[in-house]
Amino acid sequence: MTVDWRELVRASLPALALAALLAAIFWLQPRAMSYQGLNLLLNLSIPIVFATLAQMFVLTVGDLDLGIGGFVTFVACVTVTWLADAPLIGVLILLAAIGLYAAVGALIELRNLPAIVVTLGMSFVWFGLAVIVLPSPGGRTPEWLIAAVRLRPPGIPLAILAAIVIGLMGHLLLMRTSMGVVLRGAGGNPRAITRAGWSMLQIRMTLYALAGLMGVLAGLTLAGITTSADANLALRYTLLSIAGAILGGSQFTGGRVSPIGAVLGALVMTLAASFLAFLRLNPDWQIGVQGAILILVLALRSLLDRVAGER
Amino acid sequence: MAGLFARTGMRDWLFAYVGAVTVWLVTVMIADGFGAMQTLTAGLGFAVFYVLVATGQMFVIATGPGNIDLSIPATVTLGAGVAMSVMAGSNAMIVPGFLAAIATGIAVGSFNYALIRLLRIPPIIATLSSSFIVQSTAIWYGRGLSIKPPDALQDFTFARLQGVPVMALVAVLFTMAMAVVLRRTVYGRSVLAIGQNPKAAHLAGVDVERTRWITYTLSAALAGFTGALFAGFSGGVSLDMGTQFLLASIAVVVIGGTSVAGGRANLPGLWGAAMFLFLLVTMLNAAGVGSGVRQLMTGILIIAVITAAGGEKRGR
């Protein structure tokens, strides 16, 4: 029975981290414990949640996506230009971008290339395309999108509702369907999956396309929140998304991922950033707090593993 | 011929040089033959910074899959800040300033290694988490730090011998020394052995942990040093001065022919790749394209080079 308990604590670490962070904020600033307070705190979380899920899909097959920050920026830049001025072309561009993501997955699989390097190259491509689409900061997000991210559902702030819905959908897809089992299996033991008759090419393309889709949603919601864009908008999303996914329990070895964990990890990263600003502390340490929390969670996880290993 | 290539490892880095020379020739053609040598020597000056950080990154990447130092940009910025405040614009303090930057790097590298060892997490995650903290420290430390670099340092970064940047000559000597370290010392051989198979290396008596520690410390120390030098070159510290080195350091290492799967590395390729990246920007500038197209082309070429150079063998 003791093993179950450790496993339980281990699995609930991201949730515990989130709870601890919220408790600290509420204790220091009781007014945050309100609809408006939570709205402010989690304002930026929706795009980060999407970007973290994108990263998680790529991690599923054991790859790492260094281009997601550039991709989200590109999508945001298209949103404030083409999608606003010529919606049909805008939609086509975004669909083509998802297709390109799948193509990158195919290239990595067919030529057996290191994903880190290819996605690194793609990050130059996306940032370059972002500058081409939007040479100087500005543009205007379509009104419907601004309205969508400003929705105020009764009782529960949009960011929390979105996190729950996204987390559950990711969970159902990856953890509860037979397709999810194959996708995760491809990360854990590609040879076994190939022997069982599945195409690694299709699997990698599917996962990259899913990552692209999540990236598009991240870019759309980010542009909705910021109402305009610039070519450096989501520069930090690459590292932030890796941090969120890892904090949520995903591992590099492939196959071991957790969509709900990733959502929680993204929320922790967002809260850690707004934490200092909310408390009017020196915002220079925002990134540092994110790093410290990540290290803390990883340390606890490693401690639990070690205790479990010693018995 | 093929045998010679295989023996000298030339096959690995030839690509980068062919790329660099091609891009240079196109640039010269666009400019109708004007400034051919100037382009090359200017490139050497800029390449120094890429090569220095990439040297550290290369040793890290050579130790095997999952080994990448993501804390380099933050360490560059912090090293620059520390060096500039120690130097405080005084020529007499240049050496202590560089030593302080290197010491900062050693501290960051040791911290990275401690995370990898104690938390048993993949190095990418360890260096990522520590980069968050180092970046914050650099921002906090560097805010309002508007110290000009000492004159002698600035003069050094622009000094030329027969038209060739002195800084580049020194850096070439340094990379030659590092090539000897990689090929001929116990440490260098250990790095490659671990990259090929850590278990076998351990059984063969390689001190895996010590080698890892030296490798991560070396990478961060070089990043700190580069920060100090770059601050001298660019006239001071800016909060995002390290950002470009994340992608650049990885790109230079990979285009230079070091295997991301580990166990295979070479130093000549770093110069070829750094020159390739710089000359590429020069070429696109000469062709009159904007920064967007420039980045786009850089990305496409990185992918083209890695695709042409071929992937790793299957079933590793």
PDB file of N, CA and C in Angstrom, chain B residues 225-271:
ATOM      1  N   PHE B 225      33.169  33.953 -20.070  1.00  0.00           N
ATOM      2  CA  PHE B 225      34.291  34.639 -20.704  1.00  0.00           C
ATOM      3  C   PHE B 225      33.830  35.364 -21.971  1.00  0.00           C
ATOM      4  N   THR B 226      33.042  34.634 -22.790  1.00  0.00           N
ATOM      5  CA  THR B 226      32.545  35.226 -24.024  1.00  0.00           C
ATOM      6  C   THR B 226      31.703  36.461 -23.727  1.00  0.00           C
ATOM      7  N   GLY B 227      30.907  36.386 -22.663  1.00  0.00           N
ATOM      8  CA  GLY B 227      30.097  37.541 -22.268  1.00  0.00           C
ATOM      9  C   GLY B 227      30.964  38.763 -22.026  1.00  0.00           C
ATOM     10  N   ALA B 228      32.068  38.571 -21.288  1.00  0.00           N
ATOM     11  CA  ALA B 228      32.972  39.683 -20.972  1.00  0.00           C
ATOM     12  C   ALA B 228      33.566  40.257 -22.248  1.00  0.00           C
ATOM     13  N   LEU B 229      34.002  39.356 -23.137  1.00  0.00           N
ATOM     14  CA  LEU B 229      34.623  39.794 -24.389  1.00  0.00           C
ATOM     15  C   LEU B 229      33.606  40.516 -25.281  1.00  0.00           C
ATOM     16  N   PHE B 230      32.401  39.948 -25.323  1.00  0.00           N
ATOM     17  CA  PHE B 230      31.351  40.511 -26.175  1.00  0.00           C
ATOM     18  C   PHE B 230      30.934  41.894 -25.671  1.00  0.00           C
ATOM     19  N   ALA B 231      30.927  42.058 -24.339  1.00  0.00           N
ATOM     20  CA  ALA B 231      30.606  43.371 -23.771  1.00  0.00           C
ATOM     21  C   ALA B 231      31.661  44.388 -24.193  1.00  0.00           C
ATOM     22  N   GLY B 232      32.936  43.946 -24.231  1.00  0.00           N
ATOM     23  CA  GLY B 232      34.000  44.837 -24.673  1.00  0.00           C
ATOM     24  C   GLY B 232      33.812  45.213 -26.135  1.00  0.00           C
ATOM     25  N   PHE B 233      33.388  44.271 -26.922  1.00  0.00           N
ATOM     26  CA  PHE B 233      33.214  44.442 -28.365  1.00  0.00           C
ATOM     27  C   PHE B 233      32.018  45.337 -28.664  1.00  0.00           C
ATOM     28  N   SER B 234      30.920  45.121 -27.916  1.00  0.00           N
ATOM     29  CA  SER B 234      29.692  45.836 -28.251  1.00  0.00           C
ATOM     30  C   SER B 234      29.477  47.070 -27.373  1.00  0.00           C
ATOM     31  N   GLY B 235      30.467  47.400 -26.541  1.00  0.00           N
ATOM     32  CA  GLY B 235      30.415  48.670 -25.826  1.00  0.00           C
ATOM     33  C   GLY B 235      29.599  48.657 -24.543  1.00  0.00           C
ATOM     34  N   GLY B 236      29.347  47.485 -23.972  1.00  0.00           N
ATOM     35  CA  GLY B 236      28.665  47.444 -22.682  1.00  0.00           C
ATOM     36  C   GLY B 236      27.721  46.268 -22.572  1.00  0.00           C
ATOM     37  N   VAL B 237      26.903  46.306 -21.503  1.00  0.00           N
ATOM     38  CA  VAL B 237      26.011  45.179 -21.224  1.00  0.00           C
ATOM     39  C   VAL B 237      24.590  45.534 -21.637  1.00  0.00           C
ATOM     40  N   SER B 238      23.900  44.594 -22.272  1.00  0.00           N
ATOM     41  CA  SER B 238      22.462  44.767 -22.440  1.00  0.00           C
ATOM     42  C   SER B 238      21.795  43.490 -21.939  1.00  0.00           C
ATOM     43  N   LEU B 239      20.535  43.636 -21.503  1.00  0.00           N
ATOM     44  CA  LEU B 239      19.900  42.528 -20.792  1.00  0.00           C
ATOM     45  C   LEU B 239      19.627  41.317 -21.671  1.00  0.00           C
ATOM     46  N   ASP B 240      19.547  41.545 -22.975  1.00  0.00           N
ATOM     47  CA  ASP B 240      19.248  40.391 -23.833  1.00  0.00           C
ATOM     48  C   ASP B 240      20.426  40.039 -24.735  1.00  0.00           C
ATOM     49  N   MET B 241      21.634  40.471 -24.329  1.00  0.00           N
ATOM     50  CA  MET B 241      22.793  40.247 -25.194  1.00  0.00           C
ATOM     51  C   MET B 241      23.106  38.757 -25.389  1.00  0.00           C
ATOM     52  N   GLY B 242      22.639  37.909 -24.462  1.00  0.00           N
ATOM     53  CA  GLY B 242      22.953  36.484 -24.586  1.00  0.00           C
ATOM     54  C   GLY B 242      22.001  35.715 -25.471  1.00  0.00           C
ATOM     55  N   THR B 243      20.798  36.304 -25.703  1.00  0.00           N
ATOM     56  CA  THR B 243      19.724  35.564 -26.369  1.00  0.00           C
ATOM     57  C   THR B 243      20.159  34.865 -27.643  1.00  0.00           C
ATOM     58  N   GLN B 244      20.900  35.587 -28.497  1.00  0.00           N
ATOM     59  CA  GLN B 244      21.280  35.020 -29.793  1.00  0.00           C
ATOM     60  C   GLN B 244      22.172  33.792 -29.666  1.00  0.00           C
ATOM     61  N   PHE B 245      22.798  33.615 -28.503  1.00  0.00           N
ATOM     62  CA  PHE B 245      23.772  32.536 -28.391  1.00  0.00           C
ATOM     63  C   PHE B 245      23.137  31.168 -28.157  1.00  0.00           C
ATOM     64  N   LEU B 246      21.865  31.126 -27.794  1.00  0.00           N
ATOM     65  CA  LEU B 246      21.232  29.817 -27.576  1.00  0.00           C
ATOM     66  C   LEU B 246      21.163  29.039 -28.886  1.00  0.00           C
ATOM     67  N   LEU B 247      20.449  29.628 -29.842  1.00  0.00           N
ATOM     68  CA  LEU B 247      20.289  28.952 -31.114  1.00  0.00           C
ATOM     69  C   LEU B 247      21.615  28.892 -31.855  1.00  0.00           C
ATOM     70  N   ALA B 248      22.394  29.989 -31.770  1.00  0.00           N
ATOM     71  CA  ALA B 248      23.655  30.040 -32.511  1.00  0.00           C
ATOM     72  C   ALA B 248      24.617  28.959 -32.031  1.00  0.00           C
ATOM     73  N   SER B 249      24.718  28.772 -30.718  1.00  0.00           N
ATOM     74  CA  SER B 249      25.703  27.806 -30.233  1.00  0.00           C
ATOM     75  C   SER B 249      25.345  26.399 -30.706  1.00  0.00           C
ATOM     76  N   ILE B 250      24.058  26.053 -30.659  1.00  0.00           N
ATOM     77  CA  ILE B 250      23.662  24.716 -31.107  1.00  0.00           C
ATOM     78  C   ILE B 250      23.853  24.588 -32.615  1.00  0.00           C
ATOM     79  N   ALA B 251      23.431  25.633 -33.350  1.00  0.00           N
ATOM     80  CA  ALA B 251      23.534  25.585 -34.808  1.00  0.00           C
ATOM     81  C   ALA B 251      24.987  25.432 -35.251  1.00  0.00           C
ATOM     82  N   VAL B 252      25.890  26.189 -34.640  1.00  0.00           N
ATOM     83  CA  VAL B 252      27.306  26.121 -35.034  1.00  0.00           C
ATOM     84  C   VAL B 252      27.863  24.722 -34.772  1.00  0.00           C
ATOM     85  N   VAL B 253      27.515  24.165 -33.620  1.00  0.00           N
ATOM     86  CA  VAL B 253      28.026  22.831 -33.285  1.00  0.00           C
ATOM     87  C   VAL B 253      27.539  21.797 -34.296  1.00  0.00           C
ATOM     88  N   VAL B 254      26.243  21.852 -34.609  1.00  0.00           N
ATOM     89  CA  VAL B 254      25.662  20.824 -35.473  1.00  0.00           C
ATOM     90  C   VAL B 254      26.130  20.977 -36.918  1.00  0.00           C
ATOM     91  N   ILE B 255      26.110  22.211 -37.438  1.00  0.00           N
ATOM     92  CA  ILE B 255      26.581  22.429 -38.802  1.00  0.00           C
ATOM     93  C   ILE B 255      28.063  22.074 -38.894  1.00  0.00           C
ATOM     94  N   GLY B 256      28.777  22.278 -37.792  1.00  0.00           N
ATOM     95  CA  GLY B 256      30.206  21.965 -37.760  1.00  0.00           C
ATOM     96  C   GLY B 256      30.499  20.478 -37.775  1.00  0.00           C
ATOM     97  N   GLY B 257      29.463  19.662 -37.753  1.00  0.00           N
ATOM     98  CA  GLY B 257      29.679  18.231 -37.942  1.00  0.00           C
ATOM     99  C   GLY B 257      29.781  17.413 -36.664  1.00  0.00           C
ATOM    100  N   THR B 258      29.394  18.022 -35.525  1.00  0.00           N
ATOM    101  CA  THR B 258      29.379  17.245 -34.291  1.00  0.00           C
ATOM    102  C   THR B 258      28.065  16.481 -34.222  1.00  0.00           C
ATOM    103  N   SER B 259      28.152  15.215 -33.828  1.00  0.00           N
ATOM    104  CA  SER B 259      26.951  14.396 -33.800  1.00  0.00           C
ATOM    105  C   SER B 259      26.112  14.682 -32.559  1.00  0.00           C
ATOM    106  N   VAL B 260      24.789  14.928 -32.786  1.00  0.00           N
ATOM    107  CA  VAL B 260      23.907  15.187 -31.655  1.00  0.00           C
ATOM    108  C   VAL B 260      23.722  13.920 -30.825  1.00  0.00           C
ATOM    109  N   ALA B 261      24.032  12.778 -31.431  1.00  0.00           N
ATOM    110  CA  ALA B 261      23.926  11.522 -30.700  1.00  0.00           C
ATOM    111  C   ALA B 261      25.131  11.322 -29.784  1.00  0.00           C
ATOM    112  N   GLY B 262      26.098  12.214 -29.881  1.00  0.00           N
ATOM    113  CA  GLY B 262      27.246  12.153 -28.990  1.00  0.00           C
ATOM    114  C   GLY B 262      28.384  11.307 -29.529  1.00  0.00           C
ATOM    115  N   GLY B 263      29.541  11.454 -28.896  1.00  0.00           N
ATOM    116  CA  GLY B 263      30.664  10.592 -29.215  1.00  0.00           C
ATOM    117  C   GLY B 263      31.482  10.992 -30.422  1.00  0.00           C
ATOM    118  N   ARG B 264      31.018  12.022 -31.153  1.00  0.00           N
ATOM    119  CA  ARG B 264      31.773  12.459 -32.319  1.00  0.00           C
ATOM    120  C   ARG B 264      31.812  13.966 -32.313  1.00  0.00           C
ATOM    121  N   ALA B 265      33.018  14.541 -32.298  1.00  0.00           N
ATOM    122  CA  ALA B 265      33.124  15.990 -32.256  1.00  0.00           C
ATOM    123  C   ALA B 265      34.380  16.438 -32.970  1.00  0.00           C
ATOM    124  N   ASN B 266      34.387  17.666 -33.411  1.00  0.00           N
ATOM    125  CA  ASN B 266      35.602  18.219 -33.994  1.00  0.00           C
ATOM    126  C   ASN B 266      35.586  19.720 -33.888  1.00  0.00           C
ATOM    127  N   LEU B 267      36.771  20.310 -33.737  1.00  0.00           N
ATOM    128  CA  LEU B 267      36.836  21.758 -33.565  1.00  0.00           C
ATOM    129  C   LEU B 267      36.931  22.562 -34.851  1.00  0.00           C
ATOM    130  N   PRO B 268      37.627  22.063 -35.898  1.00  0.00           N
ATOM    131  CA  PRO B 268      37.705  22.877 -37.124  1.00  0.00           C
ATOM    132  C   PRO B 268      36.319  23.252 -37.637  1.00  0.00           C
ATOM    133  N   GLY B 269      35.364  22.316 -37.515  1.00  0.00           N
ATOM    134  CA  GLY B 269      34.011  22.554 -38.010  1.00  0.00           C
ATOM    135  C   GLY B 269      33.364  23.780 -37.395  1.00  0.00           C
ATOM    136  N   LEU B 270      33.710  24.096 -36.145  1.00  0.00           N
ATOM    137  CA  LEU B 270      33.099  25.249 -35.484  1.00  0.00           C
ATOM    138  C   LEU B 270      33.407  26.534 -36.251  1.00  0.00           C
ATOM    139  N   TRP B 271      34.670  26.677 -36.678  1.00  0.00           N
ATOM    140  CA  TRP B 271      35.031  27.882 -37.439  1.00  0.00           C
ATOM    141  C   TRP B 271      34.309  27.920 -38.769  1.00  0.00           C
TER     142      TRP B 271
END
